[in-house]
Short mmCIF file of C-alpha atoms in Angstrom, two decimals:
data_model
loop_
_atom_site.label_atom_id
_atom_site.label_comp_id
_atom_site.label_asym_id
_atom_site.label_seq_id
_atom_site.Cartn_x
_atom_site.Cartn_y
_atom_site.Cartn_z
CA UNK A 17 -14.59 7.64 -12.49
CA UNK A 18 -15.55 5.41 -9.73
CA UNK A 19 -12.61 4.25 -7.20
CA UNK A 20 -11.92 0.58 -6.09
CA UNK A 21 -14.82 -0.81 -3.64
CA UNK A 22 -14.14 -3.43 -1.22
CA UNK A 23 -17.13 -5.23 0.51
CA UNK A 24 -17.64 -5.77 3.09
CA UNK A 25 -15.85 -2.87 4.69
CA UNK A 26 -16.01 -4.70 8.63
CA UNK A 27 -16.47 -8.22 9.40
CA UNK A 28 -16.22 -10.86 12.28
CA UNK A 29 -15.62 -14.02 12.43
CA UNK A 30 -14.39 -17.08 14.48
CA UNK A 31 -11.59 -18.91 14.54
CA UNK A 32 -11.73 -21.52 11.70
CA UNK A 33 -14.44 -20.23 9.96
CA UNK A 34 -13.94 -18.96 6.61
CA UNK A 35 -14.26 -15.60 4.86
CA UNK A 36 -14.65 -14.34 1.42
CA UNK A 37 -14.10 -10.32 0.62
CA UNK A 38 -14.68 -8.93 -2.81
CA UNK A 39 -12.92 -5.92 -4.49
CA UNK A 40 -14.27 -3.89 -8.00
CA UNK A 41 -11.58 -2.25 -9.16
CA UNK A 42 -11.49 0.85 -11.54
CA UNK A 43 -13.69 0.98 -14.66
CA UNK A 44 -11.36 -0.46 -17.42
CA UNK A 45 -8.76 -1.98 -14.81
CA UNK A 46 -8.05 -5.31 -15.40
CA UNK A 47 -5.81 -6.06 -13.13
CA UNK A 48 -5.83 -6.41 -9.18
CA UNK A 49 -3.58 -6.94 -5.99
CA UNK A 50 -4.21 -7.96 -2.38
CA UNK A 51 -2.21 -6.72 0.51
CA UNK A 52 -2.43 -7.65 3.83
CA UNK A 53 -1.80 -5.17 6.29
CA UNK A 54 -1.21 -5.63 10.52
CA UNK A 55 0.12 -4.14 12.93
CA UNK A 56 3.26 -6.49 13.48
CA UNK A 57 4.12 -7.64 9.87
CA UNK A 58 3.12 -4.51 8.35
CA UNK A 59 1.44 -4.30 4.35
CA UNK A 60 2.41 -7.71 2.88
CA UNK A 61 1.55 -8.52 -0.53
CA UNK A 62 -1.12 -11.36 -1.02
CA UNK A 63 -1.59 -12.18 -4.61
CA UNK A 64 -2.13 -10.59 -7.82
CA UNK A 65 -4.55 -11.22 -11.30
CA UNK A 66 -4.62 -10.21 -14.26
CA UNK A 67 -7.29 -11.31 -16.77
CA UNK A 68 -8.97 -14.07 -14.89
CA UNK A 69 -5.24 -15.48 -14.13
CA UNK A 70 -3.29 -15.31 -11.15
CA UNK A 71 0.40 -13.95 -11.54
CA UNK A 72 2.11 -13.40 -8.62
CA UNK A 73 1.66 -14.80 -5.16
CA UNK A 74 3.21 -13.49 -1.84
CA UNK A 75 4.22 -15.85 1.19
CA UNK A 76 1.13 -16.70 2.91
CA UNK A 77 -0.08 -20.08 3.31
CA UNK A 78 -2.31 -21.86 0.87
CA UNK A 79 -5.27 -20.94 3.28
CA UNK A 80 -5.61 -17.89 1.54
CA UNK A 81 -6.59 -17.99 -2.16
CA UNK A 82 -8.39 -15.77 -4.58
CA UNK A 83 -9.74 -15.69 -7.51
CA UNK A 84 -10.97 -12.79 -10.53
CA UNK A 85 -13.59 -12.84 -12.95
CA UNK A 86 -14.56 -11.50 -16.81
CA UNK A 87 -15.77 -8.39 -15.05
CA UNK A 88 -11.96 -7.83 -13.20
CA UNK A 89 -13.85 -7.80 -10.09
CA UNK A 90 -11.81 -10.16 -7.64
CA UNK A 91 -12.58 -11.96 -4.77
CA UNK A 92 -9.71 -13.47 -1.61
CA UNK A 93 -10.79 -16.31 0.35
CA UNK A 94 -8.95 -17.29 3.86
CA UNK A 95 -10.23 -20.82 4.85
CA UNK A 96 -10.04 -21.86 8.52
CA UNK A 97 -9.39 -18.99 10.05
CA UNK A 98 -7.03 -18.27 12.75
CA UNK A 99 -6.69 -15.30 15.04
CA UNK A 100 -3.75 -13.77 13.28
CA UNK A 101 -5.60 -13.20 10.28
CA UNK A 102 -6.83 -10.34 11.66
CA UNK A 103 -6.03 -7.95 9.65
CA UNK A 104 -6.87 -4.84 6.85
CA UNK A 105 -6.99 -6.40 3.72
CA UNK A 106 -6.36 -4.12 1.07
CA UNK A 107 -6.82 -4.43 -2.54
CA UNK A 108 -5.31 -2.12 -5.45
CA UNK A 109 -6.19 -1.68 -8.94
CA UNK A 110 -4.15 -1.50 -11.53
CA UNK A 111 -4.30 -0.20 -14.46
CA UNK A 112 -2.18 -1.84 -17.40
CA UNK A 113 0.35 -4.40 -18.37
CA UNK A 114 3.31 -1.75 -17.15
CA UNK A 115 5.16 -2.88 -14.45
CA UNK A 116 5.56 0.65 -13.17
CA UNK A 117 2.16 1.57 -12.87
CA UNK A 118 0.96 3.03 -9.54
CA UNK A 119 -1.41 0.75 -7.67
CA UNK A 120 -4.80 2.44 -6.40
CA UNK A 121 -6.16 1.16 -3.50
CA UNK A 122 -9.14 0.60 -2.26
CA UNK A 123 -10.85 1.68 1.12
CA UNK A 124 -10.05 -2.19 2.54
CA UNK A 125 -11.46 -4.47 4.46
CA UNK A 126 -11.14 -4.53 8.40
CA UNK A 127 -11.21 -8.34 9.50
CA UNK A 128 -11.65 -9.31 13.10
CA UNK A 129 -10.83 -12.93 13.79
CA UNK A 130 -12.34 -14.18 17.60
CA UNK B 19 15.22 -8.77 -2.43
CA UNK B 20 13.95 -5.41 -2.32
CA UNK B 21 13.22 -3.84 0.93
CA UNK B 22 12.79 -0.32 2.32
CA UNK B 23 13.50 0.78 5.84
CA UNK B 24 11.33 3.98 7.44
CA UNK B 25 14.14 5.30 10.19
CA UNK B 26 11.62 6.86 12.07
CA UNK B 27 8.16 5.08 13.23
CA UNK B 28 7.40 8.23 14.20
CA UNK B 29 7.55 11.91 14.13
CA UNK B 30 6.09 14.77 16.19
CA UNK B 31 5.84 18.35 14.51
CA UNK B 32 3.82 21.17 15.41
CA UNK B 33 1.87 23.22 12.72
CA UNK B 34 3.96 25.28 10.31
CA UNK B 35 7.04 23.81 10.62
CA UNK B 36 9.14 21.64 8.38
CA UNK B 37 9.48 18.03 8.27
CA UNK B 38 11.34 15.28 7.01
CA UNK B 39 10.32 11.22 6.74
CA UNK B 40 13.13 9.19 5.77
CA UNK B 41 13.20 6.23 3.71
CA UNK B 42 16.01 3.94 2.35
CA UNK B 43 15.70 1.26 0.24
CA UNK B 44 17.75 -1.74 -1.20
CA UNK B 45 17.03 -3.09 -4.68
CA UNK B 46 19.55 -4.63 -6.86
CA UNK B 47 17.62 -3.83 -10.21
CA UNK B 48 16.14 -0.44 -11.28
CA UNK B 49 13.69 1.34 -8.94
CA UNK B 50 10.59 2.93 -8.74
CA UNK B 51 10.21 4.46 -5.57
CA UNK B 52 6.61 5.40 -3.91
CA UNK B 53 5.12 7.62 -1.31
CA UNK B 54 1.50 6.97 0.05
CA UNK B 55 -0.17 8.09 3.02
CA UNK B 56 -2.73 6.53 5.09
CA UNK B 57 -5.25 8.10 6.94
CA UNK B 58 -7.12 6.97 9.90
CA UNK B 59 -9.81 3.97 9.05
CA UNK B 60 -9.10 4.41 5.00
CA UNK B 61 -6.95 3.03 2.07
CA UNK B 62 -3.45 4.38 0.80
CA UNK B 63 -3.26 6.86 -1.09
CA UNK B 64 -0.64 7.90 -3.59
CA UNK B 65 1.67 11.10 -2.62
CA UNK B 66 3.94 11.18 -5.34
CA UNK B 67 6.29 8.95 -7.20
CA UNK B 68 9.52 8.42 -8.73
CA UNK B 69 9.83 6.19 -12.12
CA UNK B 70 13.11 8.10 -13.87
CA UNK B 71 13.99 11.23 -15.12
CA UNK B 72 13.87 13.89 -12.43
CA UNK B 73 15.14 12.71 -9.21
CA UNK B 74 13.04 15.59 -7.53
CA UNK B 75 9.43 14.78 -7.27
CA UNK B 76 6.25 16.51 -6.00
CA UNK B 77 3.02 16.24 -4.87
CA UNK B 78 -0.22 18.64 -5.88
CA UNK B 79 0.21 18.98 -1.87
CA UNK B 80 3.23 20.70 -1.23
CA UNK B 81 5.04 17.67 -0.24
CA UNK B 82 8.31 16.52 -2.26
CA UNK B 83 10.47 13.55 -2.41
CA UNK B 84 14.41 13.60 -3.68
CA UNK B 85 15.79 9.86 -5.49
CA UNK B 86 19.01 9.77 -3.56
CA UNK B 87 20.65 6.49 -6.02
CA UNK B 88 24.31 7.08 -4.14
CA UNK B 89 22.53 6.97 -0.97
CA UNK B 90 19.59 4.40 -2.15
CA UNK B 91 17.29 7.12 -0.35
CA UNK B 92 13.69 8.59 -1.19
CA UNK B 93 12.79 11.33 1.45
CA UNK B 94 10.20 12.90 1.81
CA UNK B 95 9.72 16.43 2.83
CA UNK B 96 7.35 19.02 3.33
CA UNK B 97 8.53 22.85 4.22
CA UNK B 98 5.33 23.78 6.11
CA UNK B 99 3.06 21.55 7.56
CA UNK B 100 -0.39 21.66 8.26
CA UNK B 101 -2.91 19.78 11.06
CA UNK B 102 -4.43 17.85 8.63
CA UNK B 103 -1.03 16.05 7.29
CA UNK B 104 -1.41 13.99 10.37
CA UNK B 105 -1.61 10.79 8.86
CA UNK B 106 0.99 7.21 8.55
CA UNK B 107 3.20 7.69 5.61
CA UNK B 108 4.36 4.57 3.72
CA UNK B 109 7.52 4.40 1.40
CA UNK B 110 7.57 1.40 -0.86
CA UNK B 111 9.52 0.09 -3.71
CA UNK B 112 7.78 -2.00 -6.41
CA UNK B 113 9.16 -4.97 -7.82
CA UNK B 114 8.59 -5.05 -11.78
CA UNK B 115 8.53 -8.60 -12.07
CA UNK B 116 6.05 -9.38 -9.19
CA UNK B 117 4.16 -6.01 -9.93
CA UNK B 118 4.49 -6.14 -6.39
CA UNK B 119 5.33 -3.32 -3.78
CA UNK B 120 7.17 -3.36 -0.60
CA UNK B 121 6.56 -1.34 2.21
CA UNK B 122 8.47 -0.12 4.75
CA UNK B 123 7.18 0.11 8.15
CA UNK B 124 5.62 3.08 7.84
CA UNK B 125 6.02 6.65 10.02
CA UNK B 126 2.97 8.40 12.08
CA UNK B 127 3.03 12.06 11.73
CA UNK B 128 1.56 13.91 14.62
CA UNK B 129 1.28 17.52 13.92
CA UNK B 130 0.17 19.56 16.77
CA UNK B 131 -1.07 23.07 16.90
#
């Protein structure tokens, strides 16, 4: 079975600019979760889907925003970016309704803000 | 709110020799505790896991983690480590109703030959 891919796997960018990264999850996983992870806040959870819907959202500003299609593959958007959105954004799949289920992630996406 | 707290941000071992990572947590409902370890420029990846039952858990690696409920603590251990272990070790707690996890802070183990 194929693991979770995250595109691009490096990207720059420019203050205020925006950015869109994209994460397949696991053949037959239907739902997916972002994380943010930096060096001074740490892994921070984003947002999560399930089935085209979005659950659960973390406390980020409305900048950042997502989205997940038929396929479960999901995409994050940050609009107007700003330096400390630099970040590795990681995103797990998961793979059923269970709460408890462990969360695989994927390889993430390193995101340099200038 | 859940949180976890990783006492150590990090630890320095040399080869062969035991190690401990500790991690506390506070959750006011029932808790699934998780290890996962991070190497350099990749993803997490899962160690091991406690859901219920045993409160002793292990990985296919020779690392093990003990659910501590009277002293809300998940450490993890490994009697022999080896050069490749180096790696940043996450604890985290995940919150059922979010299906959300929460990390602690995470602890860099150096091992050096």
């Amino acid at each position: 079975k194929a693991g979770v891919t995250q595109t691009p796997r490096y990207l720059i960018k420019t203050r205020g600019q925006q950015v869109t990264l994209s994460c397949s999850p696991i053949s037959g996983h239907r739902s997916v979760s972002w994380y943010q992870q930096t060096p001074g806040q740490g892994l921070q959870f984003l947002f999560e889907y399930f089935s085209e819907t979005q659950r659960n959202k973390g406390n980020f500003p409305g900048r950042f925003s997502g989205r997940q299609f038929s396929n479960s593959r999901s995409e994050m958007n940050v609009s107007t970016l700003e330096l400390g959105d630099s970040a590795l954004y990681l995103c797990a799949s998961i793979p059923g309704l269970a709460g408890y289920n462990e969360q695989f992630f994927g390889p993430g996406t390193r995101l340099t803000v200038l | 709110a859940q949180s976890v707290t990783q006492l150590d941000s990090q630890v320095p071992v040399f080869e062969e020799a035991p190690v401990e990572l500790r991690c506390n947590y506070s959750s006011s409902v029932s808790v699934y505790l998780f290890w996962y370890v991070q190497y350099p420029n990749q993803g997490l990846q899962l160690l091991l896991k406690y859901l219920s039952g045993s409160t002793l858990v292990e990985s296919i690696n020779g690392f093990e983690a003990e659910f501590n409920k009277s002293q809300t603590s998940f450490h993890l251990r490994k009697p022999s480590v080896h050069i490749s272990d180096t790696a940043e070790y996450f604890c985290a707690v995940l919150d059922t109703g979010r299906r959300a996890l929460t990390f602690g802070s995470g602890t860099r183990l150096q091992v050096q030959p």
